[in-house]
Short mmCIF file of C-alpha atoms in Angstrom, two decimals:
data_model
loop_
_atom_site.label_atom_id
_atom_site.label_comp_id
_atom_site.label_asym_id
_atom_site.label_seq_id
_atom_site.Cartn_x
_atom_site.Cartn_y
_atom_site.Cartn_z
CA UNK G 2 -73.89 -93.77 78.74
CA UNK G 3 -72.37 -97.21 78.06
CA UNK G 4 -71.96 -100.01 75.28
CA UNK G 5 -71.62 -103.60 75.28
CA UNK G 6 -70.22 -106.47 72.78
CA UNK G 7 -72.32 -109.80 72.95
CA UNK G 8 -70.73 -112.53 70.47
CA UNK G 9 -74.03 -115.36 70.23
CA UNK G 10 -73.57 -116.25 66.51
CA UNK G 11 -77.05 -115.54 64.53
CA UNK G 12 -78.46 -115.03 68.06
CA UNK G 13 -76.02 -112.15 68.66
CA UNK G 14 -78.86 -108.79 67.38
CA UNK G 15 -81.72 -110.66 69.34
CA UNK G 16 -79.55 -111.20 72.54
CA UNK G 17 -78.21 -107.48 72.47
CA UNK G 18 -82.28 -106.39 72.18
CA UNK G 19 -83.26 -108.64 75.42
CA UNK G 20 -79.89 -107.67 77.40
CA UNK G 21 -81.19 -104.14 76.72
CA UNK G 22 -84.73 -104.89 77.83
CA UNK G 23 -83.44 -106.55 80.51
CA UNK G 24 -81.96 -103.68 81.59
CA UNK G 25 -84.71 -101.14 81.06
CA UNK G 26 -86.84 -103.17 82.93
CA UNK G 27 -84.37 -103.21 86.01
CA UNK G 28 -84.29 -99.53 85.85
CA UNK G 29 -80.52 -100.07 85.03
CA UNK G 30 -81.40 -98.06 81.33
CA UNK G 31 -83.80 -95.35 80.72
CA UNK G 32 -83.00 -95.66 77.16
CA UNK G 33 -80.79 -98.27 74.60
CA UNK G 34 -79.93 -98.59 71.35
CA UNK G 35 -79.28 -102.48 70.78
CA UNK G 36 -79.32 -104.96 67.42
CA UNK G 37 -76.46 -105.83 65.29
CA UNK G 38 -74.35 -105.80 62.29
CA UNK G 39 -72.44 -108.25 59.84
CA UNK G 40 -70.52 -108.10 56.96
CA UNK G 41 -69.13 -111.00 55.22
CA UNK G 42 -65.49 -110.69 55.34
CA UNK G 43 -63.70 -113.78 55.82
CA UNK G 44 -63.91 -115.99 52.58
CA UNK G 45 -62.88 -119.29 54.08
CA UNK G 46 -66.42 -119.25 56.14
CA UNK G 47 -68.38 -119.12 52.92
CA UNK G 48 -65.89 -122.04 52.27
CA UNK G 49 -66.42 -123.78 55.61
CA UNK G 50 -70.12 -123.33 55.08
CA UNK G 51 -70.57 -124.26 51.28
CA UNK G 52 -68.18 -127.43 52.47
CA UNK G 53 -71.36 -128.71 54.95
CA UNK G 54 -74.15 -128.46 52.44
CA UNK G 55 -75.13 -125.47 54.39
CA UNK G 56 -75.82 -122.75 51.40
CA UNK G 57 -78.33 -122.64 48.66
CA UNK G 58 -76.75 -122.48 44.91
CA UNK G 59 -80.00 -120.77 43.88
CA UNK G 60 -83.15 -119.83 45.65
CA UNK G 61 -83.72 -120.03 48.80
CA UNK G 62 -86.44 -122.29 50.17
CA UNK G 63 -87.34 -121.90 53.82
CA UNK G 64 -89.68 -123.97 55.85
CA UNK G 65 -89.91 -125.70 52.64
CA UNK G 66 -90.78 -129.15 52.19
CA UNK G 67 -87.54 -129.41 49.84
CA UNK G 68 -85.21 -126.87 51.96
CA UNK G 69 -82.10 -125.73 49.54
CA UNK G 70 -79.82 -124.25 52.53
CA UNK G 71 -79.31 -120.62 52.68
CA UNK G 72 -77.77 -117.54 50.95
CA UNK G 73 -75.12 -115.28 52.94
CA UNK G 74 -76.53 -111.92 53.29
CA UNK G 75 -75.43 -108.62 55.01
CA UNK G 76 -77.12 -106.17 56.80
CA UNK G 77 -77.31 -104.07 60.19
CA UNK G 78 -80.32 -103.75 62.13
CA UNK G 79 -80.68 -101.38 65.26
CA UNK G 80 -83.86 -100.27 67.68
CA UNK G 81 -84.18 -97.69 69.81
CA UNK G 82 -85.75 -99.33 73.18
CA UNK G 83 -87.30 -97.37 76.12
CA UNK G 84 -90.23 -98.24 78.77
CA UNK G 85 -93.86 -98.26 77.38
CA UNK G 86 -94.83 -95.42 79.92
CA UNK G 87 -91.40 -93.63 79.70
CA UNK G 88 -92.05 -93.44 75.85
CA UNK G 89 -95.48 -92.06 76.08
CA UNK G 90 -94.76 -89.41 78.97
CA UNK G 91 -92.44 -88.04 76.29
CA UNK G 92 -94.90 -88.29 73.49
CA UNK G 93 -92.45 -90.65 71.31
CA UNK G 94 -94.11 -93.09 68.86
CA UNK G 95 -93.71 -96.68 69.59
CA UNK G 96 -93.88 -98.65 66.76
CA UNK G 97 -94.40 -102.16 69.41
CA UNK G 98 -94.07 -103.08 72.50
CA UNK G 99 -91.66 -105.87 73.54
CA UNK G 100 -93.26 -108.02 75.89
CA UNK G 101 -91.75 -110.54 76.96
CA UNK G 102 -88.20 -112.16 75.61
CA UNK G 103 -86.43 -115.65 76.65
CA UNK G 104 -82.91 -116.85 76.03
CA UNK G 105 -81.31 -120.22 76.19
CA UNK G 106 -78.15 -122.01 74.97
CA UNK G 107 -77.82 -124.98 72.62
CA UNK G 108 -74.41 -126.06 74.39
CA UNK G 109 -72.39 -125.35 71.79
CA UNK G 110 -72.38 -123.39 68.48
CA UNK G 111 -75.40 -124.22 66.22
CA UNK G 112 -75.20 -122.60 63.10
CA UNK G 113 -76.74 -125.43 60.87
CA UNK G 114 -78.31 -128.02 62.96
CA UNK G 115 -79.63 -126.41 66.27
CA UNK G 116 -81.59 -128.38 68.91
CA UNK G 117 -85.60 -128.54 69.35
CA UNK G 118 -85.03 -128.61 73.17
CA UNK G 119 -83.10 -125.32 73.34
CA UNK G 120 -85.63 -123.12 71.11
CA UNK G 121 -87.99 -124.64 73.14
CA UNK G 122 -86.82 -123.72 76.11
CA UNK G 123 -86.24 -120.05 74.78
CA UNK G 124 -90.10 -119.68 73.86
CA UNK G 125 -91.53 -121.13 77.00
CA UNK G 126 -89.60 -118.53 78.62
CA UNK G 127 -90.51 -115.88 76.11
CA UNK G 128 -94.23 -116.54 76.76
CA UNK G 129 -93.87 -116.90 80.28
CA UNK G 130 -91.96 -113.32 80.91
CA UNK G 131 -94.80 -111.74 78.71
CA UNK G 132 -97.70 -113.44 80.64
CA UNK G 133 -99.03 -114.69 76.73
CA UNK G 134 -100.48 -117.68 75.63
CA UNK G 135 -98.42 -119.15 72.54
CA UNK G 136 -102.48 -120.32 71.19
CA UNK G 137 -103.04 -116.53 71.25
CA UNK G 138 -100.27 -115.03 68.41
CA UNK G 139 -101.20 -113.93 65.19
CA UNK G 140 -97.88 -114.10 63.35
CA UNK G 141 -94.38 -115.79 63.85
CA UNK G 142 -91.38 -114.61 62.31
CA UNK G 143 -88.95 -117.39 62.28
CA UNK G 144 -85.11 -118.21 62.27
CA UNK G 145 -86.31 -119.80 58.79
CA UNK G 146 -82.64 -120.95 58.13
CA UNK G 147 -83.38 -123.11 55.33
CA UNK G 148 -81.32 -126.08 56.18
CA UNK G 149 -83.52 -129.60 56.91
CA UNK G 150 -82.26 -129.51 60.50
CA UNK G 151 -82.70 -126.03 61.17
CA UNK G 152 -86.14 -125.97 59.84
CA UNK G 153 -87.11 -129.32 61.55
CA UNK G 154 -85.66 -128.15 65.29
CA UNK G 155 -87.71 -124.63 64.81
CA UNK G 156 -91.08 -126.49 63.49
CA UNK G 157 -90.96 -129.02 66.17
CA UNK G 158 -90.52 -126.77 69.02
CA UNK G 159 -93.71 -124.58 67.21
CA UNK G 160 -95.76 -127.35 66.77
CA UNK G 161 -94.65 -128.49 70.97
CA UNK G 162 -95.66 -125.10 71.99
CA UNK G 163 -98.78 -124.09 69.59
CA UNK G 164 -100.63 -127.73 69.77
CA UNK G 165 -103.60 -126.09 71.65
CA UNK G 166 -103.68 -123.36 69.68
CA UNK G 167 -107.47 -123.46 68.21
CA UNK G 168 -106.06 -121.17 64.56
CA UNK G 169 -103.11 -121.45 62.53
CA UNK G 170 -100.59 -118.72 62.69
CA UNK G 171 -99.16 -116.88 60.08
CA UNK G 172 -95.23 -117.72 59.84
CA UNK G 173 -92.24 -116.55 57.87
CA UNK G 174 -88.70 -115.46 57.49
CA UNK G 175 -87.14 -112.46 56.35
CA UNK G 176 -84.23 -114.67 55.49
CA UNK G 177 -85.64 -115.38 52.14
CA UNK G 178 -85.53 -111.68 51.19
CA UNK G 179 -82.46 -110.82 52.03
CA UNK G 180 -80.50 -113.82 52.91
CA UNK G 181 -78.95 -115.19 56.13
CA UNK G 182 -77.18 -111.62 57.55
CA UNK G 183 -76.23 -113.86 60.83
CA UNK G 184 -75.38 -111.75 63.46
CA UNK G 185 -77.64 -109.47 62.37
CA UNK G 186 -80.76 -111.66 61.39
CA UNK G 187 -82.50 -111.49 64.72
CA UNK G 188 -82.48 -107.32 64.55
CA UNK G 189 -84.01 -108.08 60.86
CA UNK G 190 -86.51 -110.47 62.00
CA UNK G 191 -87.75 -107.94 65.01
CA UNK G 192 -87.99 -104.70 62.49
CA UNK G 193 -89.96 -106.96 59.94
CA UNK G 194 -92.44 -107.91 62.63
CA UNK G 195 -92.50 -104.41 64.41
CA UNK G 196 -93.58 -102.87 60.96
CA UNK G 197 -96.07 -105.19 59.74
CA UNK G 198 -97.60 -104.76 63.44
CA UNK G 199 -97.67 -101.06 63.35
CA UNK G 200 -99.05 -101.24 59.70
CA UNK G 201 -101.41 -103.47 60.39
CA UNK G 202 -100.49 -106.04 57.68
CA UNK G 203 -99.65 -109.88 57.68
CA UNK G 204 -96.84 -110.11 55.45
CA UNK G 205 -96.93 -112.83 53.12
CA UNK G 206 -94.24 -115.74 53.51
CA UNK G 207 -91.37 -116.07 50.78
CA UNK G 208 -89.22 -118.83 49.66
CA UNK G 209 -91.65 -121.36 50.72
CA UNK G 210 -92.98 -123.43 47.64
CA UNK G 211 -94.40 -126.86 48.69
CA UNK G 212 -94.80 -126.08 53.10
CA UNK G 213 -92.81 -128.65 55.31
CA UNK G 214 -95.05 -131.57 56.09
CA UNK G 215 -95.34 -130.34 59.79
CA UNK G 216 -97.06 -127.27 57.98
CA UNK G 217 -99.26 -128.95 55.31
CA UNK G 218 -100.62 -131.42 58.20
CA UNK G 219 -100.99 -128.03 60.53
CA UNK G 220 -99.50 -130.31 63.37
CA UNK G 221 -97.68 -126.73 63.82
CA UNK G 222 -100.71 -124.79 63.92
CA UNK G 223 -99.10 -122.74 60.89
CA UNK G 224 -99.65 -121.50 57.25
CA UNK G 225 -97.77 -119.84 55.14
CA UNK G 226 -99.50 -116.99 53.70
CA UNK G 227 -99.16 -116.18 49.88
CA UNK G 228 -99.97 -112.76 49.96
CA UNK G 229 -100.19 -109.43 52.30
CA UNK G 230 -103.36 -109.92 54.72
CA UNK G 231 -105.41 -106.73 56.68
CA UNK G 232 -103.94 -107.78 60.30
CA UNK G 233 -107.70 -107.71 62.13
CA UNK G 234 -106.83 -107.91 65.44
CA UNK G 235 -106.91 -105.13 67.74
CA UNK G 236 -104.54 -106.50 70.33
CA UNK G 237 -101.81 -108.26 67.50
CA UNK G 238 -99.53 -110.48 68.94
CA UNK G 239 -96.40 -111.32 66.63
CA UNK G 240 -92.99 -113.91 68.16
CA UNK G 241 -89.72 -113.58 66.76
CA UNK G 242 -86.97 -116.22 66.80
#
């Protein structure tokens, strides 16, 4: 048995999940428990973050043509991880399979205005460790912080990445349901999409009113669906960021 701390900001739940898979996959694990948890303690954050512009003072709008910033949430959000074959020798119901995952590093801490280049990096290596092609997924769940930078750097590296792509794909954020939970967002963002793949449902998208012009012009090779969807697909392909 053994544990581990990772500190990556709102990366921090997604980062523990590919350390772990990491780790399976090198035969280091045979089984992990990874994701993450936050609770809002420290009032002078909310200050530090309502002093940038960075919250919403009402609803949130995400990937929204008018973004509004983002509402503080808290949460935990944990997932039991084991190799595909390991999990069916032992007759244990996988809900998904992870496969593939990519990390990289902005430089320096990005709550609020992250970089295009770094995400992108992160997904080319995401598709290339899982052997998919981006054209090919069905569903995106996004950071979707809400901010105008945020949004912009995360639809620009989409739209880089899924300009072949011959079909829009579905996109959202659980972020609009339950707020920005941080270091635990990632872990929320992965359950969401794990569920609506074992249910076979496209969820629809919240918080998004009027789409972001890289939407509306489907330069992204998104939509934003208004309501649940039958998830057709036999082989469904979802991406989390």
């Amino acid at each position: 048995m053994c544990s581990s701390d990772l500190d990556a900001a709102h990366s921090s739940s997604l980062l523990a999940i590919a350390t772990a898979c990491s780790a399976l996959a090198a035969g280091d694990l045979d089984a992990a428990i990874a994701g993450g948890v936050d609770i809002s303690l420290d009032p002078h954050e909310l200050a530090g973050l309502a002093e940038t512009g960075a919250l919403a003072t009402g609803d949130m709008r995400v990937f929204d043509a008018r973004p509004t910033g983002f509402l503080p949430g808290e949460g935990c959000g944990l997932a039991v991880l084991m190799r595909t074959a390991d999990a069916r020798a032992a007759g244990i119901p996988a809900y998904a399979e992870i496969a593939g995952w990519g990390v990289s590093s902005a430089g320096n801490p990005a709550l609020t205005r992250p970089g295009s280049a770094s995400l992108l990096l992160a997904l080319r290596r995401a598709y290339h460790r899982a052997g998919v092609d981006p054209a090919d997924v069905q569903l995106i769940e996004g950071d979707g912080t809400g901010t105008a930078s945020g949004d912009l750097a995360e639809l620009t590296s989409l739209a880089e990445i899924r300009h072949t792509s011959p079909r829009l794909a579905a996109l959202g954020s659980v972020k609009a349901n339950v707020g920005h939970t941080k270091a635990a967002a990632g872990a929320a963002g992965l359950i969401k999409a794990t569920l609506a793949i074992a249910a076979g449902v496209i969820p629809p998208a919240t918080g998004c009113v009027r789409p972001h012009p890289l939407i509306a012009s489907e330069d992204a090779r998104l939509r934003v669906p208004q309501a649940a969807e039958p998830w057709l697909e036999r082989a469904r392909l979802a991406g989390v960021s």
